[in-house]
Structure formats: C-alpha cells, structure tokens
C-alpha cells in the first residue's frame, strides 16, 4: 500500500456513509477500506479527484445499505460467522416503503385518486402559503435584519388612535433622527405615478421619494452605480435618480451605460446614478420604478416649505433600534425629542392650521405593515383565504383517509392471514403509514406543479399591485410542503393504521367474503359527513361573497355614469396658468365637436365628482355651521355650462342651473345632494333655503351673498361603493373661470371606444401638452368593486374545489358500500326487489349523508359567519337565500355522486353475487 | 434453494479470495476480480456479497489491527478466507458446470 501522511476523506461524505451503513456488521471495515483507498488515490491523482471519487463511492455503497441497515454489530473480534442480519425497524421501513411503492403500480386508479386529491389540496395550500408568506411573514426583498426596524406612528393630542404611517411631518422626523436609541432612521413618501418622458415616448412610472438615509437603513446595496449621498439629498441639489432593477430591465434592456443618463419625470430632468438590486421594492411590497432624493424632490416639485411644516404629514418614517434597546426605551427618547422639537417650533412663531395634531406622542409599530396597526384589506382577505385553503386541505385529507380505509377493508383478509402467520400488528401499522407516506409524497410532488400554476393566478387576482417574485416556488415553500406532507401522512394514515390494529384474524377469516358492512363503515361515513359539512361552510362563504359582489354591482352610483369619461392633461413645466386655461378651453371646444361626443365641459377638479371637503367655510341658512358627519363633507363640485347634465346628476327636486346662472356675473345659486338637504334642513323645503360660502372658493372671486338652493339631486357614490348619503354641494361656473383643470365628456356610445381617439386628438393639440389621461367613469366604479370580486372569485374557486373533492368522497363511499353489499343486494333482487327499490337503497344513504352534512355545515357557517361580516357588503350572514342555494348545489352533487353506484346496484347479477366468495 | 447453492458473482468472489491467499483484504479482492476476471465491481455490490456469503456460512473473516496503516484512521481491517463449506460449494458448483459443459465445447467454438 502506498503510504503518505494521514489525510481524511470529506467529512460530510463519511458521515453520510456511516449513517447509511448504520450498524451493519461490516460498517467499520468498509469505512476503513475506503479511507485507505482514498489516501492512495489522493496521493496519485490529487484532492479534487479523490473527493469526487469518495462521494461517488459513498453514493454507490450507501444506496446498497440504506433501508437495510441491520442491528447489532456482531462479532467484535476473532472469527466471525454471521447468522444473517436480524430484522430491524430500518429494514422493515425499507420493505414497507417498497411494498407501498408497489401499491402505485398495482392499483393505479386508487393511487391516482389519492395523489390527485392531495395534489389539489396541498398545491392550493402551498400557493396560499406563498401569498401569506409574502404579505405577512417575509420582509420585502433585500431588507436586512428587519426585526430591528419599526414604523413610527403619531397619536393626536388626547387621542389614543394611531394615525396611518403616512402621517409624519418632516420636521418631526428630523427631531427624532439623532436619538441615541436608534441606529438609523429614514423617511420616504408613498409611491405615486408620474409621467416619464414626453410626447409619444411618454409613459407612467411609479416614483418614490426617499431620503439619503433610507437605503443604508434597510441595508441594501445597489446592483449598479450607487444610492443618493447626503449631499445629493437637499433642496436645490442637482436632481438624481435610482432606477429599480425591474424598470431597468423592462424599459432599458439592462443597458449598462444607463448610469449618468438623464430621465425626465414630470418635466424635471434627473441624472441616473444607480440601479437597485433585483427584486428590491423599498420598505413595502408594491412595485417602484424610480427612487429620487426626498428633500431635493419635494423642494423641486412641491414646495420647500413642506420640509419645514409640522402640519404636512406627507411622510412615512422608518427607524432601526440600537441593539438591546426596547421599543419602550426608544419611544421614551423619541417622545422627549419630539416634544422639544414642537416647543422650539412654537417659540419661533411656527403655526399651523393643523395644530390639533401637534404635541401628540410617537409610537413604534411593526415593520411588516400587515402585522402593524394599519394592516390593509389585502392582508385581511389573504388571511381569510389561508384559513379557507386549510379547510380544503382538511377535506382532501379526510377524502384520502376515506379512500385508504376503503382499500384497507378490501385487504382485511390479506391482513388477517398475515396476522395469523405471526406478522406483528406494529408491522401492519407501519405498513399503513408507509403507504400514506409514499402517496402523500407523490401528492406533494404533484402539488409543486399545482402550486406553481395556481400561485401565479393567485398573485394576479389577490395581489395585483405586487410584482410576482421570480420564483414562486422557494425553499420556504418546499419546506412548507414537506411539513404538510408529513402532517397529511399522519392525518390520512392514522385511521387505516387503527383499522390494522383492530383486525381480529379469526373473525375476518370466518366471515370472509360475506360483506362485513360494519368494518370502518361508521368511521368512513363520519369522514364523508365531515367533508360535506366543511364543503357546505366554504360554499356558504362563496355564496356570501358572490352576493356581496352582486350587491356591489347593483349599487346605483346615483348619477348616469355609463357614458362618462374623465379627461385631464399634464402641461409642460414651463406652461403657465393662463396658457393652461387656454389649452383646456381649446380642448373642450375640440372634444365637443368630435364625432361620438355628446357633451364636453370644464370642471374644478382634475377628477370630476371628486370634490373637496369644504365644511369649514360653509354656513347654512337657519342653522349656521354645517354639522360634521362621519363620512366627511359636504364635498363641492362645480363646472361650466351643461355640468349637471354632463355629469348625469339626477334631479329629485327643483331644477338644474340655467345658462344665465352659468354665465359670468350670473346670479349665484347652488344645488345640494338629497342627504345634505335632509340632514341640514330636516322637514323643510330646501328650495327655500340658502348657503353662505364664507371665504369664497378659489375659483369664485369676491364677496358672496347667501346662495339660494335651486335644485336637489340624488346622492352620489364617488370614492367607494360603500359610500352612503355623501353630502355634496354643486354650483355653476362660467367658461372664463380660471384654474379649471378637469374635463368631463359624455359620449354618445361606448365610452371605452372613445378613449383612444380622445387621447390622440388632444395629444396632437399642442406641444405644450405632455400627457393626456383619459379614464372612463365605468372603470373607476369597477375598481371600487375590486375586493368583493377577489373574494367572490377565490371563495368560489375554493368552494368548488371542496365540492368536487367531497363529491368524490361521497362517490367512493357509495361505490364501496354497493360492492360490499353486493350479496345482500343480490338477495334482495332475487326476492323480487324492483330497480327503483335498489336505487332508493343507495340514494337514501347518499341523501342521509348530504342532509346531515348540510345541517352541520350550515349551523357552523351561521355561527362563524359574523366574523366575515366586516368584509362583506350589504349581506346578512344568516342568509336563507345563500343557505338554500348551497343546499341545492350539494343535493345536486350528492345525486350525481350516487348515480353511478346506484346504477351499479341495479346491474348486480343475483346469482353471481350470491355464489361469489 | 438448496443449501450451498451459489450464484455466479458469489462464486467469483470466493475464487478471488482464494487467489488472494494471505492478502485477501477487500481492496485486493476487487483488484483480483478486475485483473483476472475482467469484472469491474461496484464496492457496494462487493460488500453486500461479503455479507451474503458470510450469512450463508461460506466465508469468514479475521479482524486485524490496522495500526500499521495510518490512512485507515484506526478503523479495523478484515482479512477474508473461505470456510470449508465455501470450498465445498465451489467444488459442487464447478462440478455442475463441467457436467453441463461436457460435449458442447466444439459446437460453441464455432459460434
């Protein structure tokens, strides 16, 4: 043997080998032989070759020994004469697994049913887990040590409720930044859409302002170039920008020369200095295209005073706690700094209309916003659906257990024979579990495919604003699936295992072939009952959501919105107000004469019918100040001649404005919404009343008399379908009014078809126009129904899945019962039972199961439904209509499932059935 | 299966042990199989065959101190030898084969 200095083979491989060999009698010799040859090979061929060789040998030897590892190192020294390896758990397991694999080969139908059921149950759960993981458990990508990060919230003076995280002023941020309890702090503005480029090249980009401190705070490193320096993040600094990787890839084809190039955002030019790493979306999950330095950009695009105003709550503030510092300690320090900042501000004469907020306290909140005090609706629905998908898995497990028990009963005789021959019950149990493990693993593998496919669909429906990660199947997901497979194995394998335990060989062999209907029959019926009940619960949920959606679709927005289109354009930065007004007037002229357009008028807001809350400067006749109502308001709308008709307001009392009132210097009048009239002047005739506009709105110059109400219109739904009785006030404006930035177009026909022509026509109007926004009102109204549509879609999908699985379960129970009772049915047929008696025999069993499942399921749904109330819309959870519909669907499914077994029962040949054994 | 019946590969392993005489350690046996019989065997198959032959009582081994070979890191080594029963099985097997071969060699030579 060639000798060299002692060298050891790769440790991992050796450990693996030792594990595979287990307590095999030869294990120590084998390891030694291999070491010896490894040393020789390494001496001759070098370390890498020797390592590869060792791994290969480990695999070759290990695969021969694993699963046959036998107990007891026999014969420690001297001459060894083996009496053959003793049986052991491991050896048994190997055999059990092999025989379980045989099941797939010999009963492909059974195996396919089990694997398919599990693939659906597990796959849907895996993709749901992916969504939950993304929304609730994982930090946004590239964020380091997110456990130390906190969002800051302010409470108002004397108020205990937290404001939304986007309610932090910049001076307040500056005052807490240097507190010793923090190792860092950063501020950013919620992302917004901005026009990028100009003319034909113009497109919308999602922009986020962030301070220079923001990126180091998250611990993220750029993929190209660099992030902002403090020098670049101050008012007046030359504007710079960092692109997201997604944007860089999608829009610029990952052009390496992008650094140093200019980009135009809303008329300002920025120099690109870096590209963020792939997948980075800042501190939240929503996609961002471009980051710009906050201080520079706010000063450039808004107003530098925003950075000094304690009333401008435009920002989100994120901090990182020093190691070992608790939230309490950090809050205490920050509150001291916060109060000191406000005191100094007041002493220097700072004042703000929003003073009531100042002096409140600073609170820390979880970095994962979904877990914080301001969790959004998305996370609530995601959690609900996660719960729902677990129900689907439970149903699937029940079904698999059911199928396996049916099979177990079929093999009872086989088991009894084996018991009689001395095979232990432990072996039988471990065989049942091994079978479940093999099937669950196969189901798990198939589930990966289902998860991949359903994951993308789920992202699209549930999280539309969040970029789909590159890989929807990650390590965590595989881990989840692995755990789910194990749980499923136990859940689905335990009943068949118990069945194995209870087999009494004598009994079984005596009764052999004579249809022991009692065996596991009750357990299987209970499993089916459970499946039907749970399916009922899911279907009730689906029904409630579908009805919510239906209600949301039925909501009358209060105005004739079908043909309405909002138009707004962005002028170039150097275009002044006078020119903008002229452009708008010209645009309205052009639009009014376009074919397919009925009416085009100007209005105050860029989003017509998106008025301002102007309670503070209105006074009503008789009562003076306007009372506050929960939904805010009154909101004010105004437009030029034809506004009431163009907007489609429905007059319920009085009249619309006439052309004299729309003209410059015309008599000042207004119209109010129905709820406003009823709320402000209950029991009085609103047409006898008037409203005084205290300071006069911007667009109405000069002192104002009390404006008489000339008409009352139906309440409008503007922000959300759930808006009810929104208070609003409308007045007429002349074409010469300055600052009218919205255009309202009423189309003749389909508004969607008009979008393109209108955009093209206006874009060609002048070089001063950078971008034209054209939005049909129906699209706005539709987006208000989004959450119910998501709920209805996904609940229905899950409900349907559950129904299919439960019907399969029912089908298998019935088919099996018919097979077991074929002898009995044969006797009945021989004694003169009619076809319909036999059918009734099977169907009545199905009916009993479905009826009991329905009662239990509806009872459960009625008890738990109220938790769903907050996400439903105008639907009582104790809902006879939904309960009835679900009952109908389940009865239909039950009949369908009973059809084939019933037919089989009628086809049983009495002679054959009685003589068979 | 009659006691003492052995398969082709088992036969080869037993023969290789006999050929290796006093040097019948596992690595050497592999070399003999490769060089004399042209059989390149996987180590796993070889070790499993040792186990099986030992279980049938056809071979036995002696554990030797491995101290002179530091590469083994203290793992003991075993030297194989055939048992009397093993040698009898080889003889039976040889006899059976020769009987079967008897008279057909000329025919096969032209094949």
mmCIF file of C-alpha atoms in Angstrom, chain A residues 1-7 9 24-26 28-37 39-40 53 56-57 60-61 64-65 68 74-85 91, chain B residues 23 25-28 30 42-52 54-64 68-78 80-81 83-85:
data_model
loop_
_atom_site.group_PDB
_atom_site.id
_atom_site.type_symbol
_atom_site.label_atom_id
_atom_site.label_comp_id
_atom_site.label_asym_id
_atom_site.label_seq_id
_atom_site.Cartn_x
_atom_site.Cartn_y
_atom_site.Cartn_z
ATOM 1 C CA UNK A 1 0.000 0.000 0.000
ATOM 2 C CA UNK A 2 1.374 3.409 -0.839
ATOM 3 C CA UNK A 3 1.994 5.396 2.267
ATOM 4 C CA UNK A 4 1.556 9.087 2.731
ATOM 5 C CA UNK A 5 0.867 11.466 5.544
ATOM 6 C CA UNK A 6 -2.594 10.799 7.043
ATOM 7 C CA UNK A 7 -5.341 12.550 5.070
ATOM 8 C CA UNK A 9 -11.801 11.974 3.202
ATOM 9 C CA UNK A 24 -24.173 -3.040 9.579
ATOM 10 C CA UNK A 25 -21.628 -5.604 10.821
ATOM 11 C CA UNK A 26 -19.091 -4.525 8.273
ATOM 12 C CA UNK A 28 -16.219 -0.081 10.380
ATOM 13 C CA UNK A 29 -14.219 -2.184 7.957
ATOM 14 C CA UNK A 30 -15.868 -0.594 4.970
ATOM 15 C CA UNK A 31 -15.138 2.882 6.242
ATOM 16 C CA UNK A 32 -11.543 1.861 6.840
ATOM 17 C CA UNK A 33 -11.129 0.317 3.372
ATOM 18 C CA UNK A 34 -12.459 3.462 1.803
ATOM 19 C CA UNK A 35 -10.168 5.699 3.820
ATOM 20 C CA UNK A 36 -7.220 3.669 2.745
ATOM 21 C CA UNK A 37 -8.075 3.831 -0.937
ATOM 22 C CA UNK A 39 -5.475 8.245 0.682
ATOM 23 C CA UNK A 40 -3.848 6.308 -2.106
ATOM 24 C CA UNK A 53 -14.325 9.523 -6.087
ATOM 25 C CA UNK A 56 -19.320 8.550 -5.788
ATOM 26 C CA UNK A 57 -18.353 5.548 -3.694
ATOM 27 C CA UNK A 60 -22.780 3.569 -4.534
ATOM 28 C CA UNK A 61 -22.287 1.850 -1.186
ATOM 29 C CA UNK A 64 -26.926 -0.575 -1.226
ATOM 30 C CA UNK A 65 -27.138 -0.357 2.513
ATOM 31 C CA UNK A 68 -31.365 -2.485 5.062
ATOM 32 C CA UNK A 74 -21.907 -8.825 15.592
ATOM 33 C CA UNK A 75 -18.606 -10.429 16.320
ATOM 34 C CA UNK A 76 -16.360 -7.717 17.564
ATOM 35 C CA UNK A 77 -13.180 -9.646 17.232
ATOM 36 C CA UNK A 78 -11.903 -13.014 16.200
ATOM 37 C CA UNK A 79 -13.535 -15.234 13.652
ATOM 38 C CA UNK A 80 -16.972 -14.077 12.614
ATOM 39 C CA UNK A 81 -19.645 -16.306 11.377
ATOM 40 C CA UNK A 82 -22.787 -14.403 10.737
ATOM 41 C CA UNK A 83 -26.199 -15.884 11.248
ATOM 42 C CA UNK A 84 -27.765 -13.407 8.876
ATOM 43 C CA UNK A 85 -28.885 -9.877 9.590
ATOM 44 C CA UNK A 91 -35.017 -2.930 7.439
ATOM 45 C CA UNK B 23 -3.620 -10.840 1.162
ATOM 46 C CA UNK B 25 -8.404 -7.781 2.061
ATOM 47 C CA UNK B 26 -11.412 -6.139 0.375
ATOM 48 C CA UNK B 27 -9.415 -3.711 -1.809
ATOM 49 C CA UNK B 28 -7.183 -6.518 -3.053
ATOM 50 C CA UNK B 30 -11.508 -6.039 -6.082
ATOM 51 C CA UNK B 42 -19.084 -1.601 -7.536
ATOM 52 C CA UNK B 43 -17.877 -1.537 -3.994
ATOM 53 C CA UNK B 44 -21.423 -1.612 -2.681
ATOM 54 C CA UNK B 45 -22.167 -4.817 -4.574
ATOM 55 C CA UNK B 46 -18.968 -6.389 -3.314
ATOM 56 C CA UNK B 47 -19.624 -5.568 0.334
ATOM 57 C CA UNK B 48 -23.176 -6.801 0.093
ATOM 58 C CA UNK B 49 -21.863 -10.037 -1.395
ATOM 59 C CA UNK B 50 -19.442 -10.462 1.506
ATOM 60 C CA UNK B 51 -22.372 -10.062 3.894
ATOM 61 C CA UNK B 52 -24.445 -12.555 2.000
ATOM 62 C CA UNK B 54 -20.940 -14.742 5.455
ATOM 63 C CA UNK B 55 -24.639 -15.196 6.179
ATOM 64 C CA UNK B 56 -24.585 -18.420 4.193
ATOM 65 C CA UNK B 57 -21.533 -19.515 6.112
ATOM 66 C CA UNK B 58 -19.352 -19.685 3.029
ATOM 67 C CA UNK B 59 -16.743 -17.216 4.146
ATOM 68 C CA UNK B 60 -15.407 -15.794 7.367
ATOM 69 C CA UNK B 61 -13.090 -13.024 8.337
ATOM 70 C CA UNK B 62 -10.467 -12.215 10.825
ATOM 71 C CA UNK B 63 -10.194 -8.745 12.288
ATOM 72 C CA UNK B 64 -6.701 -7.310 12.130
ATOM 73 C CA UNK B 68 0.469 -0.033 10.647
ATOM 74 C CA UNK B 69 -1.781 1.767 8.107
ATOM 75 C CA UNK B 70 -2.381 5.284 9.413
ATOM 76 C CA UNK B 71 -4.714 6.196 6.497
ATOM 77 C CA UNK B 72 -7.385 3.960 7.980
ATOM 78 C CA UNK B 73 -7.657 6.315 10.889
ATOM 79 C CA UNK B 74 -7.850 3.452 13.374
ATOM 80 C CA UNK B 75 -10.695 1.632 11.583
ATOM 81 C CA UNK B 76 -10.054 -2.114 11.843
ATOM 82 C CA UNK B 77 -9.453 -4.182 8.714
ATOM 83 C CA UNK B 78 -10.602 -7.704 7.953
ATOM 84 C CA UNK B 80 -11.256 -12.926 4.409
ATOM 85 C CA UNK B 81 -10.962 -16.615 3.983
ATOM 86 C CA UNK B 83 -14.810 -21.729 5.054
ATOM 87 C CA UNK B 84 -14.752 -25.422 4.427
ATOM 88 C CA UNK B 85 -18.373 -25.142 3.433
#
